[in-house]
Structure formats: C-alpha cells, structure tokens
Backbone as a printed PyTorch tensor [residue, N CA C, xyz], in Angstrom:
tensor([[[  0.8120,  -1.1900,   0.0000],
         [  0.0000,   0.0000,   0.0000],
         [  0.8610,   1.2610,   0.0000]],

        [[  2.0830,   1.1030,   0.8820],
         [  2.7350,   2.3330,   0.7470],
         [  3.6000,   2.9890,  -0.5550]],

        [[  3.8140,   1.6060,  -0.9720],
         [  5.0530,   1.9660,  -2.0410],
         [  4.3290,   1.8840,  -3.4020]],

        [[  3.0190,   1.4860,  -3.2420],
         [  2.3240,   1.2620,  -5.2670],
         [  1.0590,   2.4450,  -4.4750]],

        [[  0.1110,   1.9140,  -3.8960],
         [ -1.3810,   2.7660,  -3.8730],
         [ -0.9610,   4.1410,  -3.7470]],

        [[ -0.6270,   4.4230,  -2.8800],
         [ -0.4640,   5.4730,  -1.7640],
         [  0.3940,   6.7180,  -3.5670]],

        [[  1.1780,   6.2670,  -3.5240],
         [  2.3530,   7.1560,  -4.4270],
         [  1.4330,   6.9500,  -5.8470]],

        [[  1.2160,   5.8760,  -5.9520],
         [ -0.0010,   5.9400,  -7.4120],
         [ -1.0940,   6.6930,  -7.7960]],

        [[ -1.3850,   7.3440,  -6.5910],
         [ -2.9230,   8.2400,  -6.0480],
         [ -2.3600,   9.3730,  -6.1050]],

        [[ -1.5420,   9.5720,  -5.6430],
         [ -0.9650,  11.0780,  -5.5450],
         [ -1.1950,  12.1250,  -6.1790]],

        [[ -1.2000,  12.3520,  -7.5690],
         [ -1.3380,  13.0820,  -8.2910],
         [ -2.0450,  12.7080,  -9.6460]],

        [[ -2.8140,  13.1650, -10.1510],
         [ -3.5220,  12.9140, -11.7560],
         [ -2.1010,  12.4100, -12.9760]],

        [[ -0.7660,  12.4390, -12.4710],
         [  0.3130,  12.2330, -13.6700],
         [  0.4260,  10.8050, -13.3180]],

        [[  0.9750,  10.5060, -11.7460],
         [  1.0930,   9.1970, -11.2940],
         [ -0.0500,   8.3030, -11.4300]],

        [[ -1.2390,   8.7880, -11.1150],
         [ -2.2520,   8.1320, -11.3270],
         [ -2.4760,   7.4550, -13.2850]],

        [[ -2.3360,   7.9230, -14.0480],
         [ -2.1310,   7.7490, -15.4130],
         [ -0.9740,   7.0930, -15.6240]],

        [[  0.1710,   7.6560, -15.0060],
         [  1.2260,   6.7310, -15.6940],
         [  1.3850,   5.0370, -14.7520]],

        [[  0.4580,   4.9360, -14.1320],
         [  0.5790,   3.7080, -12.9510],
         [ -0.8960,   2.8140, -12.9410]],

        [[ -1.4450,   3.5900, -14.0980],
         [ -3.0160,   2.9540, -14.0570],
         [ -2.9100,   1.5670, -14.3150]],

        [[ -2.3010,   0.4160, -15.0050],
         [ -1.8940,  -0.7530, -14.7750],
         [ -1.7290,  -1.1500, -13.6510]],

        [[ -0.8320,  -1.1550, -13.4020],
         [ -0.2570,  -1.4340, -11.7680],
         [ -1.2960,  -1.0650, -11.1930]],

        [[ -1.8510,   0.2170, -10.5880],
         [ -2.8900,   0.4880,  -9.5600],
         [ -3.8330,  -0.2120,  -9.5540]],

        [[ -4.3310,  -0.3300, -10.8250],
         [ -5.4300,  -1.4410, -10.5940],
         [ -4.9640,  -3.0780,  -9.8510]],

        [[ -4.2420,  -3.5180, -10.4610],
         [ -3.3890,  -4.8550,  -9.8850],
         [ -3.2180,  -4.9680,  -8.5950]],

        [[ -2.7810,  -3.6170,  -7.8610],
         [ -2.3650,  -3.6230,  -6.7130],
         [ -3.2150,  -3.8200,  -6.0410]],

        [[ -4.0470,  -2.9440,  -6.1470],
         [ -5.6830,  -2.8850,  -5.9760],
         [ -6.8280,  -4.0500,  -5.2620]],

        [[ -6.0740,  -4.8920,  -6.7500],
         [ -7.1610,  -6.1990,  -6.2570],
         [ -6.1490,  -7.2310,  -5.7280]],

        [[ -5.0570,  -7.3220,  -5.6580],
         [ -4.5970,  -7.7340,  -4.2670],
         [ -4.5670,  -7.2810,  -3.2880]],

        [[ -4.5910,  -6.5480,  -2.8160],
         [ -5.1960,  -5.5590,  -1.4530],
         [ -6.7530,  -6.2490,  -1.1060]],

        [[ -7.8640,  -6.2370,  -2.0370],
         [ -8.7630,  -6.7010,  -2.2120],
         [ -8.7680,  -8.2320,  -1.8110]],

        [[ -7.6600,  -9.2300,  -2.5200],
         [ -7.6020, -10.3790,  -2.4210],
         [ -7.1590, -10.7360,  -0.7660]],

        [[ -6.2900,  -9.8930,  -0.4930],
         [ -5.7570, -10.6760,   0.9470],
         [ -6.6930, -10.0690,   1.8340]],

        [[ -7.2830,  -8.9730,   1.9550],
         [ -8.3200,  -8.4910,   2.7830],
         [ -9.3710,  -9.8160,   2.6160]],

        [[ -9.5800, -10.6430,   2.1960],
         [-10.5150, -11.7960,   1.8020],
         [ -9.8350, -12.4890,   3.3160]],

        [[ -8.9620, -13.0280,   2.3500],
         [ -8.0060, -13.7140,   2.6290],
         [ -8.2400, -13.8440,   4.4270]],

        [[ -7.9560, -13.1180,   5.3990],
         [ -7.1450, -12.3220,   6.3910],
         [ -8.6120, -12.7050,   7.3710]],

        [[-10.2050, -12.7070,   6.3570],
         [-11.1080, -13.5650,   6.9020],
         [-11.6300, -14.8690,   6.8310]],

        [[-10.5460, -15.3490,   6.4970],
         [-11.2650, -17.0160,   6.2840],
         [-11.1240, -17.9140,   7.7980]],

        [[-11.9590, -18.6780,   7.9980],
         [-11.7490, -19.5480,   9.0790],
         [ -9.6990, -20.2960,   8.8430]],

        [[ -9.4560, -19.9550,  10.2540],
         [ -8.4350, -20.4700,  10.3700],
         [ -7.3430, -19.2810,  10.7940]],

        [[ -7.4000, -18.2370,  10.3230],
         [ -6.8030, -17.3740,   9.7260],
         [ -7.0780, -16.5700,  10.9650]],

        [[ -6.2410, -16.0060,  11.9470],
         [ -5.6930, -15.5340,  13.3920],
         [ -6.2940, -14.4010,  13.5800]],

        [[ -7.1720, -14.4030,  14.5810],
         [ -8.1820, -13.0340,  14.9660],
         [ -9.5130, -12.5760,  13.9290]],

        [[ -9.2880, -13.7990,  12.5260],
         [-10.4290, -13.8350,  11.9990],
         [-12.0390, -13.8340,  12.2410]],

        [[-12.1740, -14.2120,  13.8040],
         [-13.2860, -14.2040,  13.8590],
         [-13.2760, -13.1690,  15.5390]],

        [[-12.5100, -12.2750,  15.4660],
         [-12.8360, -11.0250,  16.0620],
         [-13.2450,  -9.9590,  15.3280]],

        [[-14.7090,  -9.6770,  15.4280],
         [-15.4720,  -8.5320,  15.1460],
         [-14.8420,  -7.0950,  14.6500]],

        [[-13.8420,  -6.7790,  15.1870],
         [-13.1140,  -5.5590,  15.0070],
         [-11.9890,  -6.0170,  14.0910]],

        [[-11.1560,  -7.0480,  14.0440],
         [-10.6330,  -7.2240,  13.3370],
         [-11.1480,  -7.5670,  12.1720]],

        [[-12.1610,  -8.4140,  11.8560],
         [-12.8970,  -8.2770,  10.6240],
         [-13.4800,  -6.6920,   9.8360]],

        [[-13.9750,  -6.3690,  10.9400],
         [-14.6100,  -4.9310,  10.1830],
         [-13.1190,  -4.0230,   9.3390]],

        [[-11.8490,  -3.7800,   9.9720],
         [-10.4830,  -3.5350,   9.5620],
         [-10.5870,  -4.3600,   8.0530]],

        [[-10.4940,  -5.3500,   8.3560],
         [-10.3060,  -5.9170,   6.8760],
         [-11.5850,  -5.7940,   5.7940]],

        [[-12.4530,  -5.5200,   6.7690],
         [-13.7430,  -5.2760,   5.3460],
         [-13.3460,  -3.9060,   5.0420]],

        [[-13.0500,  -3.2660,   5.5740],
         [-13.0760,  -1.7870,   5.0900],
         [-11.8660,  -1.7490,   4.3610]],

        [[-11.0000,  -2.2650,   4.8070],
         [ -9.7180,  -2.3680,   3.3730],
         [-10.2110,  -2.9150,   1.6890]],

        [[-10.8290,  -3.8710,   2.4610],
         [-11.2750,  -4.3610,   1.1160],
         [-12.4100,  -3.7360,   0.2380]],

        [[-13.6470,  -3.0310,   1.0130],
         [-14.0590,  -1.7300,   0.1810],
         [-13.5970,  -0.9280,  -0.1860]],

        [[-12.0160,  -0.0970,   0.4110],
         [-11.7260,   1.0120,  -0.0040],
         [-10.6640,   0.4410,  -1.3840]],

        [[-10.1840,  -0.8210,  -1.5640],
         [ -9.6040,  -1.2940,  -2.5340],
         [-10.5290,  -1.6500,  -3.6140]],

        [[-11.1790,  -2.1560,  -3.3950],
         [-12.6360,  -2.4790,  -4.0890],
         [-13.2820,  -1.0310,  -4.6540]],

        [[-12.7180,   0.4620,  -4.2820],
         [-13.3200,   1.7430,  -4.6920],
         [-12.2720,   2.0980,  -5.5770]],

        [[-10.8830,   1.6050,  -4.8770],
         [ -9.9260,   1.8310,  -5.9780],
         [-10.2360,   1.2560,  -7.6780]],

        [[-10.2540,  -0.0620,  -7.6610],
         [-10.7280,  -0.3960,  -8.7410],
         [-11.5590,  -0.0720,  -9.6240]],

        [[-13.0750,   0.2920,  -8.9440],
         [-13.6070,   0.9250,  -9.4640],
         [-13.2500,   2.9560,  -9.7290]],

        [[-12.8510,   3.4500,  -9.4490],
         [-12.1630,   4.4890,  -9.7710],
         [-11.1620,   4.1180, -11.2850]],

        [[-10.2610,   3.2110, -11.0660],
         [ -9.4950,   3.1900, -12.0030],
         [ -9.8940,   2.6300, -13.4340]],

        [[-11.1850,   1.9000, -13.2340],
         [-12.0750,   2.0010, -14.4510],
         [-12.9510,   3.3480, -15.1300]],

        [[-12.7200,   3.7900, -13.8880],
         [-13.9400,   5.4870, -14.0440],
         [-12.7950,   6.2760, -14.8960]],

        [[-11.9680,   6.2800, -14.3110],
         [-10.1800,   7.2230, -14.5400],
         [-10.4670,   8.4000, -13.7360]],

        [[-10.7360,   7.6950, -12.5380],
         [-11.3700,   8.8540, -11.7850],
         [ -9.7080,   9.1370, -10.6870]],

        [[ -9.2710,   9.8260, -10.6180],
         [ -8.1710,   9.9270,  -9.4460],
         [ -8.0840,  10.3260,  -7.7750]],

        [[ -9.1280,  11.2440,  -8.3130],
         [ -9.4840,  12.1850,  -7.0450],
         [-10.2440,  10.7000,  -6.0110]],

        [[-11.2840,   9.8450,  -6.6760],
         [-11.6760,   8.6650,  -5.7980],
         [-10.6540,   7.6780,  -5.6560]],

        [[-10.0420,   7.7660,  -6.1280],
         [ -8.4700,   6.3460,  -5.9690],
         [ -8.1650,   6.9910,  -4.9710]],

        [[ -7.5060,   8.3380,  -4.8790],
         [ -6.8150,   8.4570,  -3.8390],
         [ -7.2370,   8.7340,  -2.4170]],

        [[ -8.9590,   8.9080,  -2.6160],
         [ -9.7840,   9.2900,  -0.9540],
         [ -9.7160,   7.5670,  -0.4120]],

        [[ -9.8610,   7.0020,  -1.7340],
         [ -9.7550,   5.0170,  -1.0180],
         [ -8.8660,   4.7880,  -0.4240]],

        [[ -7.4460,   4.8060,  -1.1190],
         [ -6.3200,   4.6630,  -0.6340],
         [ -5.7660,   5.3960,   0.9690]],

        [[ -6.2150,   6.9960,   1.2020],
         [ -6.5390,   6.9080,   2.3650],
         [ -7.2210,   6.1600,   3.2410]],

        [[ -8.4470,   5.7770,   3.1350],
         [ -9.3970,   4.9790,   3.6010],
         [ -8.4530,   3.6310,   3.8780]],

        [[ -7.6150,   3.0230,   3.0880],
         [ -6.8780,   1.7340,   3.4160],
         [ -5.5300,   2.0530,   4.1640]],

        [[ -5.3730,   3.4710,   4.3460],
         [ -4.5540,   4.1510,   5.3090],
         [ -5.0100,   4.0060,   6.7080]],

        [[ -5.9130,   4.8190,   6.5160],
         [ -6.7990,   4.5200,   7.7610],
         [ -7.1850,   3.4050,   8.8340]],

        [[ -7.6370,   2.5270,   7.9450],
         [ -8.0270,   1.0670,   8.1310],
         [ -6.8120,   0.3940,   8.8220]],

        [[ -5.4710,   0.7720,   8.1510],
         [ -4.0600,  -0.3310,   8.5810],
         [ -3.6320,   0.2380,  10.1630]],

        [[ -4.1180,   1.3260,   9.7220],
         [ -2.9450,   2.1450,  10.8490],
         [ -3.8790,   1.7650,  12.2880]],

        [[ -4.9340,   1.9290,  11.7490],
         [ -5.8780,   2.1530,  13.2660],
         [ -6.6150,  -0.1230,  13.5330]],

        [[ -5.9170,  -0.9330,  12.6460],
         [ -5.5440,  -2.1340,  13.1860],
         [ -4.1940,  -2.5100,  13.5800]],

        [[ -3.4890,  -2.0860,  12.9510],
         [ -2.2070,  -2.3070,  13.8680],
         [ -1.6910,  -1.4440,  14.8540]],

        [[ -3.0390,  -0.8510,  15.7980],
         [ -2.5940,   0.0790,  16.7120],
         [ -2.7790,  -1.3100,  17.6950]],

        [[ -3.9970,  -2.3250,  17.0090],
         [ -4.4120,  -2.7620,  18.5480],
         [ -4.3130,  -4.0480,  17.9840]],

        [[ -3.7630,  -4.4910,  17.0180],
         [ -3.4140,  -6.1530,  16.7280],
         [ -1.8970,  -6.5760,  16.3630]],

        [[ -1.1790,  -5.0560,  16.2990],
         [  0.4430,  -5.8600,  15.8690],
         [  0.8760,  -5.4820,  17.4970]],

        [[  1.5560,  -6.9010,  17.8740],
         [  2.5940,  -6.7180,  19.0400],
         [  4.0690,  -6.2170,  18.7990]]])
C-alpha cells in the first residue's frame, strides 16, 4: 500500500502513468483483505478485526472501481481509507 497505492494516487500524472499497476495492486489488497477472513486465519473471527479488513477491502474495491472510471481524485480518498483502516488495526493487533 505504501510503495504502489499510496504514491499511485498522488497526483492525476502518477495516477495515469501507474493505471496498470494500480489497478493490480488494488485487487490484491482486495484479495488478501478476503483472505485475512477465512476460518483459520488468526483473529479472523474477532469482530473488530474483521470490520479492519472489510473496510480495506471496500476502499480497494473503490480503488478499482475508480481506475475504471479514470477517476483519481476517488483512488486516492480510497487509498486513504486503506490508510486509515491499517494504521488504526495495527494500533491494537500488531505486538
């Protein structure tokens, strides 16, 4: 997220010259946010930790759709949004 979304969103130039990639990135962000809830899968079935990963996975899931729109200005309010989401779960799930 930091080194492709985040810098890909940035600006309407990066956003165009990275529209490949962003999308890609995108739906892996999308994919492991899946992922991160499947039975088995550690704190998966804590409530708060799920909601963290659903909301990653909508705001990646907005990315995508943005980058079909060629919309930039919505890529990059998502990509906050999956800012958001990381920072404020690994306040209270990374040791």
């Amino acid at each position: 997220h930091q080194t492709k979304l985040q810098p890909f969103t940035a600006s309407k130039s990066e956003f165009t010259g990275h529209i490949d990639e962003l999308l890609h990135q995108a739906q892996i962000v999308a994919v492991l946010s899946e992922i991160l809830l499947k039975d088995g899968m550690e704190d998966a079935d804590d409530e708060d930790y799920a909601a963290y990963a659903q909301r990653m996975k909508k705001a990646a899931l907005e990315i995508v759709d943005a980058v079909k729109l060629n919309n930039n200005e919505a890529a990059r309010k998502a990509a906050g949004e999956i800012s958001k989401a990381c920072v404020e779960c690994h306040e209270g799930y990374r040791a």
